[in-house]
Short mmCIF file of C-alpha atoms in Angstrom, two decimals:
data_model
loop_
_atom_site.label_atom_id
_atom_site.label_comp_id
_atom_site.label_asym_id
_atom_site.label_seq_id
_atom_site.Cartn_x
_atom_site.Cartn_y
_atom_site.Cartn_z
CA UNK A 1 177.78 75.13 -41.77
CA UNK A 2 174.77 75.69 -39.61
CA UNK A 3 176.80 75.25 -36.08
CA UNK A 4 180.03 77.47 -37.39
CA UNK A 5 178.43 79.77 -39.34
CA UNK A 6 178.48 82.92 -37.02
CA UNK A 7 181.79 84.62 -36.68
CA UNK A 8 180.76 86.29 -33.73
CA UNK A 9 180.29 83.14 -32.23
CA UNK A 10 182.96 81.31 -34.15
CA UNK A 11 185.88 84.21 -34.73
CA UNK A 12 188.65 81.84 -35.27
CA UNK A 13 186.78 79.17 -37.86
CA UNK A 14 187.01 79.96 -41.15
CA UNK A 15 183.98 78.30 -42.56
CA UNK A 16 183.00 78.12 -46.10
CA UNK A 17 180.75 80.59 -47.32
CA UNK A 18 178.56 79.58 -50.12
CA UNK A 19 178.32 78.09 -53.72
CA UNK A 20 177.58 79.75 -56.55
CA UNK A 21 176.57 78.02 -59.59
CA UNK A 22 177.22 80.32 -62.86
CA UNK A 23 176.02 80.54 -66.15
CA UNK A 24 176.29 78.10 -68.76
CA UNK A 25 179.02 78.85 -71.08
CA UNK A 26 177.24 77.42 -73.59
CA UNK A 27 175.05 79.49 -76.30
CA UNK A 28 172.42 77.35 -75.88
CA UNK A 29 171.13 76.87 -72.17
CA UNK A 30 168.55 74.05 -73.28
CA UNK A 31 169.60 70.48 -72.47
CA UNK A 32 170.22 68.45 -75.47
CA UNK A 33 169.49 64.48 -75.38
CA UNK A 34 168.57 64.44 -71.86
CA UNK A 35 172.16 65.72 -70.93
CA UNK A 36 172.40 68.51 -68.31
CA UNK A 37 174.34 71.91 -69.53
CA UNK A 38 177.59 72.31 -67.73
CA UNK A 39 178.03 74.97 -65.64
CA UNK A 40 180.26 76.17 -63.43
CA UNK A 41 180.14 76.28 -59.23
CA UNK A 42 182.51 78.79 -57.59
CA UNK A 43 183.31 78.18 -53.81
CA UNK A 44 183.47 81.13 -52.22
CA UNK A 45 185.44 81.80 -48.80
CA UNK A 46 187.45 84.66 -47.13
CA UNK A 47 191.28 85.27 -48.32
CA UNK A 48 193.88 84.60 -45.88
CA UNK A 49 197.38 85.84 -45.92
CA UNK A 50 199.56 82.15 -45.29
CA UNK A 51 199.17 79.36 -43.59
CA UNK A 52 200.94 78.95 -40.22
CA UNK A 53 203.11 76.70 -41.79
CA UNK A 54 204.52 78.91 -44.51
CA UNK A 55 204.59 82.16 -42.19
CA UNK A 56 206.87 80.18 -39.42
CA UNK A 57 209.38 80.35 -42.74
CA UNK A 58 208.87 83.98 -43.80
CA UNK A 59 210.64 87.10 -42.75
CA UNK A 60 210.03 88.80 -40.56
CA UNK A 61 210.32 85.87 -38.37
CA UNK A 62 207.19 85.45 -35.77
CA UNK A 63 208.34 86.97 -31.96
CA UNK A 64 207.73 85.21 -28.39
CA UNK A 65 204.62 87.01 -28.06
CA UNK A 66 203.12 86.49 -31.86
CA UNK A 67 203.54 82.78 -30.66
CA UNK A 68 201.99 83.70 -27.66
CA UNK A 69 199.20 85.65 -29.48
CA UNK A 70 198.70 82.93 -31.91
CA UNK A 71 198.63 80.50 -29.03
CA UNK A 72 195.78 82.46 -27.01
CA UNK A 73 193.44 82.31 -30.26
CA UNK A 74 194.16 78.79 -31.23
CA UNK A 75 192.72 77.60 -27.86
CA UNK A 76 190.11 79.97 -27.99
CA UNK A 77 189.21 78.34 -31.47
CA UNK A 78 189.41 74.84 -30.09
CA UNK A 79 186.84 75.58 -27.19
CA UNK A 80 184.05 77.16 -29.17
CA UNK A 81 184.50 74.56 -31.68
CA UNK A 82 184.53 71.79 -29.21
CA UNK A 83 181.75 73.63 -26.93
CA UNK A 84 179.48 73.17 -30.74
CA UNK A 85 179.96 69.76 -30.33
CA UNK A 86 182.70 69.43 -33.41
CA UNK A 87 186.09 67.98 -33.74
CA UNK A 88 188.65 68.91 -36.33
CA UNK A 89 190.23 65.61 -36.76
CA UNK A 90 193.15 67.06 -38.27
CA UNK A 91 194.61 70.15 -36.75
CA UNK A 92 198.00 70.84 -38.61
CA UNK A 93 200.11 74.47 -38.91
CA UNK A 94 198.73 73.55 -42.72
CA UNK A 95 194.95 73.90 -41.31
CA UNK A 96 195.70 76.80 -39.53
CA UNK A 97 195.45 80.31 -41.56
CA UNK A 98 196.71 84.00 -40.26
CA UNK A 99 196.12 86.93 -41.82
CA UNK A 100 198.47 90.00 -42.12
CA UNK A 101 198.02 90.73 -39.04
CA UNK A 102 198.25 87.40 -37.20
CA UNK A 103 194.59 86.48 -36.90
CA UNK A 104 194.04 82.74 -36.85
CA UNK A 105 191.63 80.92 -38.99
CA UNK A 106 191.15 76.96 -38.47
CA UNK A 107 190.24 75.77 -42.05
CA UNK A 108 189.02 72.76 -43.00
CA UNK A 109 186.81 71.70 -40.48
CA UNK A 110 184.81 68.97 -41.03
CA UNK A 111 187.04 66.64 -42.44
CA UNK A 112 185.80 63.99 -40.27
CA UNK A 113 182.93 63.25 -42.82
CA UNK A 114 185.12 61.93 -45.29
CA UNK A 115 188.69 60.93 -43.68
CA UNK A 116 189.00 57.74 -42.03
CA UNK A 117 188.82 58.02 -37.66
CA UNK A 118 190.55 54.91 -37.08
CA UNK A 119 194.00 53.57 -39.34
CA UNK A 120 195.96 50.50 -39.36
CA UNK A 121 199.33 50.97 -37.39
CA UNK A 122 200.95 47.92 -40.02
CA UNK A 123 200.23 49.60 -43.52
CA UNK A 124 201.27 53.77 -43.88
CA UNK A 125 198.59 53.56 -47.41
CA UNK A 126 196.07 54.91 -45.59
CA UNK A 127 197.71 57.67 -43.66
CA UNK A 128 199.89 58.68 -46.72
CA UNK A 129 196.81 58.99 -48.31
CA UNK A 130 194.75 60.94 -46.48
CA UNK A 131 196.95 63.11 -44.44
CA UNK A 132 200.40 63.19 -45.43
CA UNK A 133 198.97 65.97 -47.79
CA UNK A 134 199.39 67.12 -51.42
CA UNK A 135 202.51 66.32 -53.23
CA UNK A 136 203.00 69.12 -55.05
CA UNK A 137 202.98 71.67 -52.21
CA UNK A 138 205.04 69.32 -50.80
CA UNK A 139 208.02 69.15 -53.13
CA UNK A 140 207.76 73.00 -53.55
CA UNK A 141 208.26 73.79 -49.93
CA UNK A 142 210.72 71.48 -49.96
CA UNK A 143 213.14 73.70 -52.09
CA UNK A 144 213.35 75.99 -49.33
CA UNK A 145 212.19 74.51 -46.30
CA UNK A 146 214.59 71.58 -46.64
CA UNK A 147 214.38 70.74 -43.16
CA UNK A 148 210.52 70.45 -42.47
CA UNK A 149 209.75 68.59 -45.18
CA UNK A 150 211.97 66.18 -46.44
CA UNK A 151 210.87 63.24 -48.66
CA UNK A 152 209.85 59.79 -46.52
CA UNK A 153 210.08 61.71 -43.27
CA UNK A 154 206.60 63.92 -42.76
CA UNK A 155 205.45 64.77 -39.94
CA UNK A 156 202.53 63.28 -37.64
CA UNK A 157 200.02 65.65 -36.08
CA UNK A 158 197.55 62.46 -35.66
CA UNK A 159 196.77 61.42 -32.14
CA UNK A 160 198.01 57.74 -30.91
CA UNK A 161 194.95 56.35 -30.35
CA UNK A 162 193.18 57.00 -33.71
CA UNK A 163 195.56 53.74 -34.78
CA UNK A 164 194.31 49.99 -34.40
CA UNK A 165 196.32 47.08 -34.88
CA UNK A 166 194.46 44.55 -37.18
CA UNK A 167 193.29 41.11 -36.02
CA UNK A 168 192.19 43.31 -32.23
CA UNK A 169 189.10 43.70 -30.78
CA UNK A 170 186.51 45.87 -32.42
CA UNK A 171 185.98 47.68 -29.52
CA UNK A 172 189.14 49.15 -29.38
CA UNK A 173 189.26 50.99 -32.66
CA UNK A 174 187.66 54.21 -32.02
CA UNK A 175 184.74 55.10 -34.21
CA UNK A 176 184.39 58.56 -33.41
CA UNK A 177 186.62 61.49 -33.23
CA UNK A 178 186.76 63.50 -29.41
CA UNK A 179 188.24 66.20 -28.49
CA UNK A 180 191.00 64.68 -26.51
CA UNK A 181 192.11 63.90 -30.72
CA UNK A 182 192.65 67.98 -31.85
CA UNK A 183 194.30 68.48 -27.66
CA UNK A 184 197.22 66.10 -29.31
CA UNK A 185 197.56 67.34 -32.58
CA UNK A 186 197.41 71.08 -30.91
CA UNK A 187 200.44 69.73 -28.90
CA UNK A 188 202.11 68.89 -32.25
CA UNK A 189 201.02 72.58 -33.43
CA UNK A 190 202.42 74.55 -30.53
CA UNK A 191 205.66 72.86 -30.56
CA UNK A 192 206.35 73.22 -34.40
CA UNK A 193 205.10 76.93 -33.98
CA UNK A 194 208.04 76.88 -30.65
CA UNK A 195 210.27 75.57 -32.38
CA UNK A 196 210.11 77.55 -35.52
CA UNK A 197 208.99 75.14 -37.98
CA UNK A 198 210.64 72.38 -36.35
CA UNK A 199 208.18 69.49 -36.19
CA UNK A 200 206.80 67.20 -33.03
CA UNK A 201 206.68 63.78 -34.62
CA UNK A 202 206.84 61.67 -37.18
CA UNK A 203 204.67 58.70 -38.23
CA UNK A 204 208.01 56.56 -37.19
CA UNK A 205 208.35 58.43 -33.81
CA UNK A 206 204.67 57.95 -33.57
CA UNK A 207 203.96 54.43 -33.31
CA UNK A 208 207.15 53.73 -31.61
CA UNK A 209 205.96 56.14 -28.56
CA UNK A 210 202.72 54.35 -29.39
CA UNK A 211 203.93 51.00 -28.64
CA UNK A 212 204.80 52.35 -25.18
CA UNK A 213 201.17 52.09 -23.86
CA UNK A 214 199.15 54.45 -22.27
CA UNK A 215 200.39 53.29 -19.11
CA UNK A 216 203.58 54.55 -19.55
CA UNK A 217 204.42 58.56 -18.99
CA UNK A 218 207.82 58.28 -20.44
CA UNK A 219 208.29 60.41 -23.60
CA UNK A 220 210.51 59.48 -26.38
CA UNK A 221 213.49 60.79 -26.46
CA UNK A 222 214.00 62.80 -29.61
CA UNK A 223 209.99 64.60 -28.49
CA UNK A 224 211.99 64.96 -24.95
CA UNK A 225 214.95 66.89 -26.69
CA UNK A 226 212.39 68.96 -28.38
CA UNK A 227 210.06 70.08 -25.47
CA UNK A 228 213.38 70.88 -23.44
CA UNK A 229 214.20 73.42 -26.79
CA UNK A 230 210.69 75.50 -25.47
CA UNK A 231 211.81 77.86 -23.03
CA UNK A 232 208.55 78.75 -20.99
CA UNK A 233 208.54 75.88 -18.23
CA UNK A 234 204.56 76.85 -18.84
CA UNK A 235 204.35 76.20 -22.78
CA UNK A 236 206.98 72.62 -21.94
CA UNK A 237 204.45 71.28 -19.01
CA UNK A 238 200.89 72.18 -21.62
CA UNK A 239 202.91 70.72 -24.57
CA UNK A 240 203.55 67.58 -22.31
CA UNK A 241 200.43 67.11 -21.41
CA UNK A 242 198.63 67.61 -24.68
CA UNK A 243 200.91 64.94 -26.38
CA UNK A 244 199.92 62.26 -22.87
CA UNK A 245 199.51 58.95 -24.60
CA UNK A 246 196.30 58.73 -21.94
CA UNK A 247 193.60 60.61 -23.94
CA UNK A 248 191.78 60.89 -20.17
CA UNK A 249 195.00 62.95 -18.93
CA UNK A 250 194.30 65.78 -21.40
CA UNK A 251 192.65 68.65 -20.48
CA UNK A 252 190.41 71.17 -22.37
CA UNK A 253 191.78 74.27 -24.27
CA UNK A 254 190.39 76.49 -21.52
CA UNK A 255 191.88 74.64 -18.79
CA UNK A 256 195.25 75.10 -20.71
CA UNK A 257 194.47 78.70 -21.31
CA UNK A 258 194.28 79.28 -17.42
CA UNK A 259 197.22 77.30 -16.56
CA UNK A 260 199.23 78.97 -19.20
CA UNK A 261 197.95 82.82 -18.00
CA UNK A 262 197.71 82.40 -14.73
CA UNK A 263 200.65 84.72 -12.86
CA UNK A 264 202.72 83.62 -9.75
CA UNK A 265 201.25 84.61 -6.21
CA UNK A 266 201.85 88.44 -5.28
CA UNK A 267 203.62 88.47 -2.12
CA UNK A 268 201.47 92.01 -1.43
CA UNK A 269 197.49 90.60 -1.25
CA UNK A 270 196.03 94.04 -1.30
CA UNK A 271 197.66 94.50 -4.95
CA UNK A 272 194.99 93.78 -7.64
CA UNK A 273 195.15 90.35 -9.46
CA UNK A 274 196.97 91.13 -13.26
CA UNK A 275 194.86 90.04 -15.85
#
């Protein structure tokens, strides 16, 4: 709260506000037999419109540059939250809020204090648990969203190397999120928000380009067929690169943000630069 709490520092993180604890609802406010009186706490936060998730499913349909827009101010978000020394640990078109007018909100930040870094890459429990996410919003955007969310095949916005296999050496299970963890799950972001809802992985597709080692730069096929669905060249080389299976071969969101807006060469020098 103290590092994100200034939204002109922070425009894009929708932090919690306060707590309010209300009045007993009780006619007597003494506490009887050493119990407490119950009252009630209200968190209190700003209202957003929809989630990213729902508003890739709602008419009128987002346009190439609302993605773009949306794009600009997610890695904007990413930076300043990185540059205060945070990490999201689980960056998801769920996490992400807009408002009418296509502001972007991260929520949830700070997640990392009670969700696990590291999970085993044998038993699903654990991910299932912790971020498949809540079953009933589940099955209720399943009625009309059959194709994003269909039971037993979820989608995986975790990065590869936040998975261990048990029985291996303690020093490879990483203890701490970094940033190079939100780069890959913003990969998985911008390609569902590409592909209209469509998402980037599964926990299947996951380990299995997982078991490919970081060595390799081969993607798997079915995130292949996706990326070639993306029609800015631009957006298909950032995407490719966020999702490397080499957390040292990602970049930072600013270094994306200049790749993705910088414009071709003018053949005429003594024409001013576009911004």
């Amino acid at each position: 709260r103290t590092l994100l709490s200034d939204p002109s520092v922070h425009p894009h993180i929708l932090s919690y506000s306060r707590w309010l604890i209300g009045p007993s609802s009780s006619s007597n406010s003494q506490p009887t037999n050493n119990f407490p009186v119950a009252r009630p706490i209200y968190l209190i936060r700003q209202h957003a419109h929809a989630s990213l998730c729902d508003r890739l499913f709602s008419r009128p349909f987002l346009t190439l540059i609302e993605k773009n827009w949306i794009t600009y101010q997610l890695l904007r978000a990413l930076q300043s939250l990185h540059d205060a020394g945070v990490c999201h640990g689980h960056l998801t078109t769920e996490n992400i809020l807009l408002t009418s007018w296509n502001w972007v909100l991260i929520s949830d930040v700070g997640c990392q204090h009670f969700k696990p870094v590291a999970l085993p890459d044998d038993d699903p429990g654990l991910w299932i648990h912790w971020f498949e996410g809540r079953g009933d919003e589940q099955v209720k955007r399943e009625s009309w969203v059959g194709h994003h969310h269909r039971g037993g095949d979820k989608k995986c916005c975790l990065a590869p190397e936040r998975f261990y296999t048990p029985g291996c050496n303690e020093a490879e299970i990483q203890t701490e999120l970094t940033p190079a963890n939100d780069i890959f799950s913003l990969g998985c972001v911008l390609i569902e928000l590409f592909l209209g809802g469509e998402r980037a992985l599964d926990l299947g597709d996951l380990m299995e380009y997982r078991r490919q080692g970081k060595d390799s730069t081969a993607l798997p096929q079915t995130l292949k067929q996706k990326l070639d669905k993306i029609e800015s060249s631009k957006m298909r080389a950032a995407c490719k690169n966020m999702m490397s299976l080499d957390p040292s071969a990602r970049l930072t969101p600013i270094e994306y943000l200049e790749r993705l807006s910088s414009s071709s060469k003018r053949k005429d020098s003594d024409e001013p630069k576009a911004e």
